[in-house]
């Protein structure tokens, strides 16, 4: 299969403009004749559904929560990047582009990233116009703070609730269209399969999560904004409901999966505290603006932090990376935290934590200023750990947080199934092998508010689509297959809970396909996963029935998909014999322990094609070329 990224050529500054100009437009009166399905109401799906409806399309929008405004985007804390250069500290569209390509360790497309940096400016304007209450300075200008991987301050924020405030903006825009009858909203409805007719995406099969009814919905195009798949690891900072089912089932219908092994470990999470924990909590990266990361210099030093004098502390990020200090990118900060813990210098009972210390900042700025900046995060930390971070340093450790991989899409955000678009965290598009902090919200909103509304017209205007209805054989067949999976899960009547299988899979993935990976470990995981999957399909216990509210059934379907996805992630990690960004293969590191890329052999986006469960998928490669930011060893020193 030839992967055509449809990336424009020529001067990078004008690529998006020229591309848009060449795309077909659609007469507003004709838009009313077309229906678009949008699955997802997070920042990506919510902004897309609202914008497409605003343009005049009929939109059917789906989410599994009880309200569109409960999408996981609401949890985003720290902020959203934009190259406004309000601080006059040297920022520009080009610098945001440069930082993102470099931060992604040269595994993303230059054209996409440049467009993202350009659009970042529009996003802030749009959100301000919607009334999103971004933090402001005394002068009235919007305030900025710094995030990892950048030496400028370009992160816009609303205390530690940026995702919530941005989502309220998108949600209001969506509600307006729901009120106007332009969007039909289906909450508590889970997409379980994609309907493909003559090779094109034409609809979805869903399960009503209250009644259990399985139904089909048809349209001219389908958009997936269904979020990331970090919960394959069981413990992650993602909301418990986040899952991969929508993109996974689309993959099984022919959409290629891009870079599945590119996952992000966030350095500042509250450490795991016990076997039965089901969720990890993020402490926003913004805290690294004022918090200093350290461990004791000596191994096994168990004195309380306050008793360890300054000269017996190792501020290891500041020591190793004097230019970026505590604001190195996430992959670098996480690996270094693991390294000092592996050396026996970790803190807390488990030894799997490092300190994030605010005492200097409190002394310099005073507690009220720190409270104003991070008050809700400090409260959250105190409620969970019982410790007061104004008095003792926070203890933090890396945890799974974000997935850069996702369905492969071209520059128009269309997958390899014509008519299937994928936006936000669900696609693989812009972050390469490592995402910079505060860039996910930027990408989700860029995709939904600005990119998709421009590119989708071109497909709808050119595709000659026959009218279909529920009686079409492809619809009937997909519905029957969906009902079949549900029945099969209910009939197993085994002895183990869904969660117990999920927990075991998560542990295996964290150990062998987590923060660092080896060929040997990945091969071990690849031998275990099919065994565990077999066991799951023979011994899982799903109580209740199909035609009712049944959360155990919902979870079982999602975990069944995680078992298959986990295998693909390990295969991808094994096939990439290099280290880049969050993909750290221990065999490939520099003398200083940094990720060693192999550009001669691996400068490509991996795109995997499904060939059947248990059958090795086919790897396709989209070569990456760098005309503007020349690949070099990433240095933050
Ligand atoms: C704790 C935390 C803090 C973060 N903080 C930041 C930050 O400060 N800045 C930043 O840039 N990024 C941050 N991120 C990352 C960012 O929040 C996410 O990448 C982003 O919000 C994803 O948005 P999305 O619209 O792609 O998906 P989501 O917000 O996850 O939305 C997915 C939507 O799809 C729906 N859905 C999924 N599957 C189905 C299905 N099968 N059927 C029907 N509906 C379905 C869901 O109901 C939901 O509406 C953070 C992430 C976490 C975990």
XYZ file of C-alpha atoms and ligand atoms in Angstrom:
690
model
C 0.000 0.000 0.000
C 1.323 3.461 -0.952
C 0.832 5.917 1.897
C 0.045 9.317 0.465
C 0.396 11.943 3.176
C -0.967 14.616 0.791
C 1.494 17.045 2.366
C 1.889 20.180 0.267
C 5.342 21.201 -0.864
C 6.972 24.604 -1.368
C 7.705 27.234 1.274
C 6.464 25.910 4.585
C 4.938 29.247 5.637
C 2.386 29.138 2.812
C 1.696 25.408 2.560
C -1.553 25.404 4.514
C -2.900 28.468 2.697
C -2.093 27.065 -0.722
C -3.482 23.663 0.233
C -6.730 25.174 1.485
C -7.068 27.191 -1.674
C -6.793 24.027 -3.753
C -9.423 22.135 -1.749
C -12.982 22.054 -3.056
C -15.522 24.220 -1.275
C -19.153 23.358 -0.708
C -22.041 25.727 -1.289
C -23.778 26.467 2.061
C -27.144 25.324 0.677
C -25.628 21.972 -0.287
C -24.073 21.410 3.120
C -27.572 21.005 4.536
C -27.987 17.871 2.438
C -25.099 16.083 4.140
C -24.740 14.323 7.459
C -21.495 13.913 9.357
C -21.060 11.591 12.334
C -18.706 12.882 15.028
C -17.766 10.405 17.730
C -16.364 12.202 20.757
C -17.113 15.440 22.555
C -13.697 16.238 24.019
C -11.823 19.263 22.778
C -11.306 17.608 19.393
C -14.767 16.104 18.833
C -16.684 18.896 20.583
C -14.979 21.664 18.604
C -15.378 19.713 15.342
C -19.074 18.966 15.869
C -19.827 22.602 16.741
C -17.816 23.983 13.811
C -19.227 21.571 11.224
C -22.762 22.338 12.368
C -21.993 26.055 12.259
C -20.980 25.550 8.621
C -24.390 24.046 7.925
C -23.795 20.287 7.958
C -26.164 17.995 9.828
C -24.143 16.486 12.638
C -24.811 13.412 14.735
C -22.564 13.503 17.766
C -21.825 10.651 20.199
C -20.159 10.187 23.568
C -20.277 7.508 26.212
C -20.573 9.920 29.142
C -23.917 11.269 30.338
C -23.028 14.732 29.043
C -20.691 15.938 26.288
C -18.956 18.138 28.823
C -17.679 15.196 30.822
C -15.178 14.133 28.138
C -11.735 13.419 29.501
C -10.399 16.759 28.143
C -12.003 18.295 31.199
C -9.156 16.859 33.279
C -6.429 18.824 31.511
C -4.765 21.044 34.019
C -1.725 22.984 32.944
C -2.409 24.906 29.778
C -2.420 25.309 26.036
C 0.462 26.507 23.878
C 0.314 29.328 21.358
C 3.040 31.340 19.683
C 1.606 34.751 20.540
C 4.890 36.086 21.939
C 2.999 38.259 24.430
C 6.025 38.105 26.709
C 8.289 39.381 23.956
C 10.731 36.668 24.951
C 11.678 35.537 21.452
C 8.737 33.306 20.588
C 7.367 32.956 17.059
C 5.415 30.508 14.925
C 8.736 29.239 13.671
C 10.066 28.656 17.178
C 6.972 26.712 18.243
C 7.327 24.667 15.062
C 11.034 24.105 15.766
C 10.488 23.167 19.427
C 7.717 20.704 18.493
C 9.677 18.941 15.754
C 12.743 18.724 17.997
C 10.661 17.776 21.055
C 9.075 14.945 19.027
C 12.598 13.688 18.311
C 12.239 14.141 14.545
C 9.510 11.605 14.070
C 6.674 13.929 12.964
C 5.779 15.635 9.682
C 7.152 19.143 9.273
C 4.095 20.305 7.265
C 1.649 19.249 9.973
C 3.655 20.759 12.772
C 4.096 24.098 11.016
C 0.353 24.302 10.415
C -0.283 23.522 14.078
C 2.025 26.347 15.174
C 0.300 28.773 12.786
C -3.183 27.818 13.954
C -2.185 28.125 17.612
C -2.699 31.895 17.231
C -6.292 31.531 16.025
C -7.184 29.125 18.816
C -6.450 31.625 21.570
C -8.432 34.352 19.775
C -11.395 32.037 19.311
C -11.373 30.832 22.911
C -11.093 34.368 24.281
C -14.041 35.361 22.097
C -15.999 32.474 23.607
C -15.259 33.833 27.056
C -12.724 31.262 28.248
C -11.332 32.863 31.427
C -7.609 32.624 30.747
C -5.359 33.961 33.489
C -4.440 37.597 32.942
C -1.633 39.844 34.089
C -2.201 43.119 35.921
C -2.019 44.930 32.560
C -4.927 42.895 31.230
C -2.844 40.868 28.804
C -3.258 37.110 28.899
C -0.642 35.573 31.150
C 1.741 32.828 30.080
C 3.876 30.275 31.838
C 6.573 27.874 30.704
C 6.219 24.202 29.912
C 8.838 21.551 29.225
C 10.958 21.604 26.081
C 10.717 25.374 25.573
C 12.756 28.306 26.782
C 9.973 30.800 26.167
C 6.705 31.291 28.048
C 3.912 30.408 25.646
C 1.479 28.415 27.724
C -1.937 30.026 28.264
C -3.788 28.743 31.286
C -6.807 29.039 33.518
C -5.343 28.111 36.905
C -5.035 24.327 36.985
C -8.326 23.884 35.094
C -7.426 24.834 31.558
C -9.039 21.767 29.974
C -12.278 22.344 31.836
C -12.516 25.990 30.790
C -11.650 25.248 27.156
C -14.132 22.396 27.104
C -16.855 24.646 28.489
C -16.161 26.973 25.539
C -16.469 24.150 23.011
C -19.458 22.725 24.857
C -21.326 26.031 24.720
C -20.693 26.216 20.984
C -21.931 22.632 20.677
C -25.003 23.227 22.834
C -25.889 26.225 20.691
C -25.968 23.953 17.657
C -27.900 21.286 19.540
C -30.445 23.965 20.424
C -30.575 25.065 16.802
C -31.327 21.474 15.736
C -28.142 21.269 13.694
C -26.509 18.714 15.997
C -28.307 15.622 17.227
C -26.582 14.542 20.428
C -26.351 10.911 21.578
C -24.883 10.758 25.097
C -24.398 7.394 26.872
C -23.942 5.806 23.455
C -20.834 3.806 22.609
C -19.558 3.261 19.091
C -18.721 -0.410 18.749
C -17.955 -0.684 15.054
C -17.472 1.213 11.830
C -19.704 0.573 8.833
C -17.710 0.432 5.623
C -19.559 0.339 2.292
C -17.617 -0.052 -0.958
C -14.415 0.757 0.881
C -15.743 4.021 2.356
C -16.742 4.863 5.937
C -20.521 5.312 5.936
C -21.615 4.933 9.528
C -21.225 3.387 12.935
C -22.843 0.700 15.038
C -23.542 1.787 18.606
C -24.785 0.375 21.872
C -27.107 2.464 23.997
C -25.461 2.206 27.404
C -28.746 2.568 29.298
C -30.948 0.135 27.367
C -28.280 -2.010 25.696
C -29.930 -1.532 22.305
C -27.621 -2.012 19.336
C -28.289 0.421 16.491
C -26.770 1.789 13.288
C -26.251 5.408 12.270
C -25.438 6.349 8.698
C -23.770 9.413 7.187
C -21.506 10.611 4.376
C -18.436 10.751 6.612
C -17.397 9.646 10.074
C -15.081 11.602 12.361
C -13.426 9.951 15.349
C -12.292 12.236 18.177
C -12.254 9.442 20.700
C -9.089 10.195 22.658
C -6.009 8.179 23.570
C -5.322 4.610 24.630
C -3.092 5.099 27.712
C -5.441 2.908 29.750
C -4.001 -0.149 28.040
C -1.548 0.110 30.982
C -4.446 -0.097 33.470
C -2.840 2.501 35.740
C -2.588 5.862 33.997
C -3.497 9.497 34.479
C -6.366 9.086 31.989
C -9.982 9.009 33.114
C -11.065 5.433 33.875
C -13.459 5.394 30.929
C -10.859 6.278 28.264
C -10.469 3.390 25.857
C -9.354 2.419 22.379
C -12.462 0.650 21.117
C -13.504 3.158 18.440
C -10.087 3.419 16.802
C -9.324 -0.246 17.332
C -12.480 -1.431 15.601
C -11.792 1.048 12.771
C -8.292 -0.440 12.526
C -9.848 -3.871 12.165
C -11.979 -2.482 9.329
C -8.929 -1.264 7.415
C -7.642 2.002 8.909
C -3.870 1.797 9.414
C -2.517 2.365 12.944
C 0.353 4.870 13.208
C 3.274 4.503 15.633
C 1.363 2.481 18.261
C 4.397 2.178 20.555
C 4.836 5.956 20.951
C 3.439 6.507 24.429
C 4.169 9.300 26.844
C 5.193 8.893 30.426
C 4.570 12.029 32.473
C 7.247 12.754 35.066
C 5.091 14.413 37.708
C 2.406 12.063 38.970
C 1.531 10.971 42.468
C 3.374 7.656 42.996
C 1.538 4.319 43.106
C 0.535 3.536 46.664
C -0.847 0.002 46.605
C -1.891 -3.127 44.705
C -5.564 -2.219 44.501
C -5.162 1.295 43.163
C -7.125 1.799 39.955
C -6.041 5.271 38.855
C -3.033 7.584 38.947
C -3.180 11.328 39.498
C -1.257 13.857 37.505
C 0.429 16.823 39.114
C 0.550 19.303 36.243
C 3.810 20.002 34.461
C 3.228 23.678 35.194
C 4.485 22.888 38.701
C 7.978 22.507 37.248
C 7.970 26.284 36.654
C 8.476 26.807 40.376
C 9.142 23.361 41.841
C 12.700 21.968 41.938
C 13.248 18.265 41.412
C 15.769 16.508 43.646
C 16.795 13.324 45.461
C 19.381 12.761 48.201
C 22.965 12.501 46.952
C 23.573 9.347 48.960
C 21.871 6.009 48.304
C 19.433 4.831 50.950
C 19.227 8.236 52.707
C 15.917 7.939 54.510
C 16.023 11.222 56.448
C 12.964 13.471 55.995
C 13.526 16.062 53.256
C 13.905 18.942 55.709
C 16.772 17.177 57.477
C 18.823 16.758 54.313
C 21.123 19.773 53.974
C 21.477 21.590 50.669
C 24.928 20.147 49.903
C 23.625 16.600 50.300
C 20.891 17.038 47.688
C 21.129 16.274 43.989
C 19.031 18.592 41.816
C 19.682 16.124 39.034
C 17.794 17.870 36.197
C 19.455 21.218 36.908
C 22.831 19.461 37.162
C 22.536 17.446 33.952
C 20.620 19.966 31.820
C 21.720 23.453 32.899
C 19.957 25.236 29.979
C 16.494 23.752 30.482
C 16.859 22.599 34.104
C 13.563 21.400 35.568
C 11.815 22.234 32.297
C 13.333 19.510 30.149
C 10.738 17.613 28.081
C 8.720 14.855 29.677
C 10.578 11.889 28.236
C 13.910 13.251 29.481
C 12.583 14.163 32.948
C 10.891 10.758 33.330
C 13.937 8.740 32.326
C 16.136 10.699 34.700
C 13.719 10.139 37.583
C 13.745 6.409 36.862
C 17.541 6.432 36.662
C 18.045 7.993 40.116
C 15.468 5.627 41.614
C 17.196 2.647 39.966
C 20.416 3.876 41.611
C 18.709 3.496 44.994
C 18.251 7.232 45.590
C 14.461 7.313 45.286
C 12.447 8.677 48.222
C 9.312 7.626 50.098
C 8.436 4.159 51.318
C 8.719 2.426 47.958
C 11.852 4.303 46.876
C 9.998 4.973 43.624
C 9.628 8.741 43.896
C 11.618 11.973 43.649
C 10.958 15.290 45.368
C 9.292 18.286 43.720
C 10.164 21.035 46.142
C 8.560 24.487 46.330
C 10.416 25.822 49.359
C 12.657 28.157 47.312
C 9.698 29.528 45.360
C 7.656 30.033 48.536
C 10.560 31.875 50.120
C 11.044 34.020 47.005
C 7.416 34.758 46.116
C 5.470 33.982 49.276
C 2.874 31.257 49.808
C -0.076 33.396 48.549
C 1.490 33.711 45.085
C 2.134 29.971 44.915
C -1.415 29.379 46.096
C -2.782 31.615 43.387
C -0.788 29.774 40.723
C -1.280 26.191 41.812
C -3.757 26.221 44.701
C -6.109 23.558 43.355
C -3.195 21.222 42.520
C -1.745 21.613 46.016
C -5.164 20.889 47.543
C -5.557 17.806 45.373
C -2.117 16.550 46.398
C -2.880 17.087 50.063
C -6.233 15.312 49.845
C -4.664 12.269 48.195
C -1.426 11.943 50.164
C -2.289 13.609 53.474
C 0.876 15.756 53.178
C 0.961 19.537 52.919
C 3.105 20.551 49.917
C 3.460 24.093 51.294
C 5.454 22.507 54.128
C 7.058 19.329 52.705
C 8.137 18.627 49.119
C 5.727 16.706 46.900
C 6.755 13.155 46.017
C 6.324 12.413 42.344
C 7.033 9.576 39.925
C 6.470 9.057 36.185
C 3.230 7.488 34.938
C 1.543 6.768 31.625
C -0.215 9.882 30.449
C -0.691 10.272 26.695
C -0.406 8.327 23.470
C 1.295 9.929 20.482
C 0.338 6.917 18.356
C -3.144 6.570 16.913
C -4.836 6.013 13.601
C -2.651 7.123 10.687
C -4.061 10.203 8.937
C -2.952 12.281 5.973
C -2.540 16.067 5.997
C -6.341 16.359 5.618
C -6.767 14.228 8.784
C -8.314 11.408 6.754
C -7.393 7.831 7.619
C -6.650 5.161 5.043
C -10.403 4.438 4.883
C -11.869 7.135 2.618
C -14.450 9.147 4.526
C -13.037 8.281 7.958
C -11.394 11.281 9.641
C -9.527 11.056 12.929
C -8.765 14.059 15.148
C -7.219 14.918 18.511
C -5.382 12.326 20.572
C -7.003 9.527 18.564
C -4.776 10.204 15.548
C -1.006 9.991 15.291
C -0.495 13.290 13.565
C 1.668 15.961 15.100
C 3.806 15.014 18.069
C 6.229 12.446 16.714
C 7.832 10.315 19.403
C 7.213 12.732 22.273
C 4.570 15.394 22.846
C 5.513 18.674 24.466
C 3.414 19.740 27.442
C 0.355 21.894 26.637
C 0.380 20.824 22.997
C -2.428 18.241 23.137
C -5.126 20.828 23.791
C -3.636 22.935 21.014
C -3.757 20.009 18.582
C -7.270 18.896 19.524
C -8.668 22.382 19.010
C -6.618 23.009 15.863
C -8.011 19.802 14.360
C -11.604 20.456 15.393
C -12.025 24.216 14.988
C -9.711 24.887 12.064
C -8.321 21.941 10.068
C -11.210 19.527 9.658
C -13.829 22.165 8.750
C -11.569 23.102 5.829
C -10.583 19.654 4.620
C -13.806 17.660 4.996
C -15.672 19.676 2.318
C -13.239 18.495 -0.307
C -14.121 14.852 0.282
C -17.857 15.390 0.504
C -17.841 17.546 -2.622
C -15.875 15.027 -4.674
C -17.013 11.609 -3.418
C -19.922 10.179 -5.339
C -21.791 8.361 -2.589
C -24.825 6.197 -3.190
C -27.757 6.577 -0.793
C -27.863 3.728 1.709
C -30.218 2.780 4.517
C -30.369 0.328 7.415
C -31.234 -2.547 5.136
C -27.871 -2.455 3.340
C -26.089 -5.817 3.757
C -22.918 -4.135 5.135
C -25.031 -2.474 7.842
C -26.807 -5.695 8.769
C -23.553 -7.648 8.830
C -21.732 -5.105 11.027
C -24.677 -4.978 13.440
C -24.759 -8.768 13.654
C -21.031 -8.948 14.332
C -21.319 -6.360 17.111
C -24.196 -8.211 18.739
C -22.151 -11.418 18.384
C -19.207 -10.019 20.373
C -21.543 -8.836 23.130
C -23.225 -12.252 23.347
C -19.894 -14.044 23.359
C -18.644 -11.991 26.302
C -21.827 -12.636 28.269
C -21.767 -16.358 27.610
C -18.238 -17.013 28.918
C -19.407 -16.964 32.557
C -15.862 -17.546 33.796
C -14.348 -16.948 37.210
C -12.260 -13.780 36.954
C -13.315 -10.145 36.863
C -12.564 -7.935 33.869
C -10.435 -5.719 36.096
C -8.192 -8.565 37.207
C -7.320 -9.306 33.567
C -6.842 -5.643 32.817
C -4.551 -5.196 35.827
C -2.345 -8.109 34.708
C -2.126 -6.779 31.171
C -1.249 -3.318 32.487
C 1.550 -4.656 34.679
C 3.029 -6.600 31.781
C 2.897 -3.571 29.488
C 4.411 -1.233 32.078
C 7.245 -3.659 32.735
C 8.109 -4.562 29.144
C 6.702 -1.813 26.934
C 6.765 1.109 29.390
C 9.388 3.688 30.229
C 12.185 1.579 28.788
C 12.082 -1.432 26.503
C 14.430 -4.203 25.345
C 14.118 -6.708 22.516
C 14.160 -9.522 25.041
C 11.443 -7.971 27.198
C 9.234 -7.207 24.217
C 9.585 -10.761 22.947
C 8.590 -12.005 26.383
C 5.515 -9.733 26.380
C 4.637 -10.915 22.873
C 4.688 -14.516 24.051
C 2.536 -13.744 27.114
C -0.150 -11.497 25.596
C -1.788 -14.140 23.341
C -1.857 -16.547 26.306
C -3.499 -13.940 28.525
C -5.957 -13.045 25.768
C -6.948 -16.696 25.402
C -7.464 -16.918 29.134
C -9.577 -13.767 29.067
C -11.875 -15.170 26.384
C -12.296 -18.407 28.395
C -12.443 -17.243 31.944
C -13.739 -13.700 32.188
C -16.860 -13.243 34.265
C -19.305 -10.678 32.893
C -22.390 -10.460 35.050
C -25.800 -9.181 33.962
C -27.370 -9.061 30.519
C -26.934 -7.230 27.235
C -30.220 -5.294 27.200
C -29.594 -3.212 30.290
C -27.108 -0.847 31.890
C -24.097 -3.141 32.279
C -20.765 -1.567 33.110
C -19.011 -4.888 33.416
C -19.980 -5.660 29.804
C -18.770 -2.220 28.662
C -15.422 -2.769 30.349
C -15.077 -6.294 28.987
C -15.383 -5.121 25.384
C -12.802 -2.395 25.972
C -10.338 -4.726 27.691
C -10.743 -7.301 24.891
C -9.574 -4.557 22.507
C -6.696 -3.569 24.798
C -5.396 -7.161 24.631
C -5.146 -6.924 20.847
C -3.768 -3.387 20.833
C -1.106 -4.301 23.414
C 0.274 -6.886 21.032
C 0.512 -4.325 18.232
C 2.300 -1.863 20.534
C 4.923 -4.463 21.436
C 5.406 -5.454 17.785
C 5.909 -1.817 16.831
C 8.360 -1.263 19.705
C 10.281 -4.372 18.696
C 10.419 -3.353 15.042
C 11.858 0.070 15.885
C 15.484 -0.705 16.679
C 16.352 2.757 17.911
C 15.451 5.028 20.790
C 13.473 8.171 20.070
C 11.409 10.359 22.393
C 9.240 8.256 24.674
C 10.323 5.044 22.922
C 13.490 4.177 24.833
C 15.107 0.913 23.782
C 17.847 0.224 26.313
C 20.076 -1.231 23.602
C 20.172 2.121 21.815
C 21.473 4.921 24.000
C 24.315 7.416 23.894
C 27.272 7.219 26.287
C 25.391 9.745 28.457
C 22.249 7.615 28.590
C 20.211 9.708 26.145
C 17.976 8.269 23.389
C 20.029 7.302 20.322
C 18.025 7.618 17.100
C 18.901 5.795 13.906
C 17.802 8.202 11.190
C 19.266 6.109 8.392
C 16.886 3.252 9.085
C 13.970 4.566 11.148
C 13.120 8.037 9.921
C 9.575 6.997 9.095
C 6.105 6.861 10.569
C 5.086 3.244 11.067
C 1.587 2.426 9.793
C 0.308 -1.058 10.584
C -2.336 -2.914 8.622
C -4.615 -5.446 10.336
C -4.681 -8.930 8.864
C -6.589 -10.877 11.533
C -6.324 -11.487 15.275
C -3.188 -13.516 15.990
C -1.880 -12.951 12.432
C 1.121 -10.625 12.161
C 0.014 -7.242 10.804
C 1.799 -5.674 7.834
C 4.107 -2.730 8.430
C 3.939 0.162 5.966
C 6.345 3.063 6.214
C 5.755 6.734 5.517
C 9.219 8.251 5.026
C 9.804 11.514 6.895
C 11.912 14.282 5.432
C 13.212 17.366 7.190
C 13.833 20.440 5.082
C 13.710 23.038 7.838
C 14.667 21.515 11.185
C 17.629 19.308 10.548
C 17.743 16.141 12.597
C 20.388 16.318 15.310
C 20.922 14.710 18.673
C 18.363 16.424 20.887
C 20.184 18.415 23.508
C 18.690 20.262 26.449
C 22.011 20.816 28.153
C -4.746 14.484 33.859
C -4.422 15.035 32.501
C -4.040 16.372 32.368
C -3.737 16.892 31.098
N -3.356 18.200 30.997
C -3.074 18.706 29.766
C -2.708 20.063 29.616
O -2.639 20.831 30.583
N -2.436 20.515 28.372
C -2.499 19.723 27.269
O -2.256 20.201 26.158
N -2.875 18.419 27.391
C -3.152 17.902 28.605
N -3.516 16.583 28.713
C -3.792 15.803 27.490
C -5.154 16.209 26.939
O -6.050 16.418 27.989
C -5.763 15.154 26.006
O -4.815 14.722 25.088
C -6.931 15.762 25.249
O -7.837 16.384 26.129
C -7.653 14.709 24.416
O -8.763 15.316 23.829
P -9.646 14.507 22.772
O -10.746 15.413 22.377
O -8.758 13.988 21.699
O -10.201 13.249 23.576
P -11.056 13.146 24.941
O -11.142 14.413 25.678
O -10.509 11.941 25.641
O -12.509 12.832 24.454
C -12.867 11.588 23.916
C -14.331 11.614 23.593
O -14.641 10.464 22.815
C -15.752 9.797 23.367
N -15.585 8.377 23.045
C -14.470 7.623 23.132
N -14.713 6.386 22.684
C -16.001 6.362 22.308
C -16.847 5.369 21.768
N -16.386 4.143 21.483
N -18.132 5.685 21.533
C -18.622 6.928 21.807
N -17.856 7.909 22.288
C -16.566 7.626 22.539
C -15.747 10.108 24.833
O -17.045 9.952 25.344
C -15.267 11.567 24.793
O -16.376 12.398 24.556
C -3.804 16.051 29.971
C -4.169 14.715 30.106
C -4.449 14.209 31.369
C -4.747 12.748 31.488
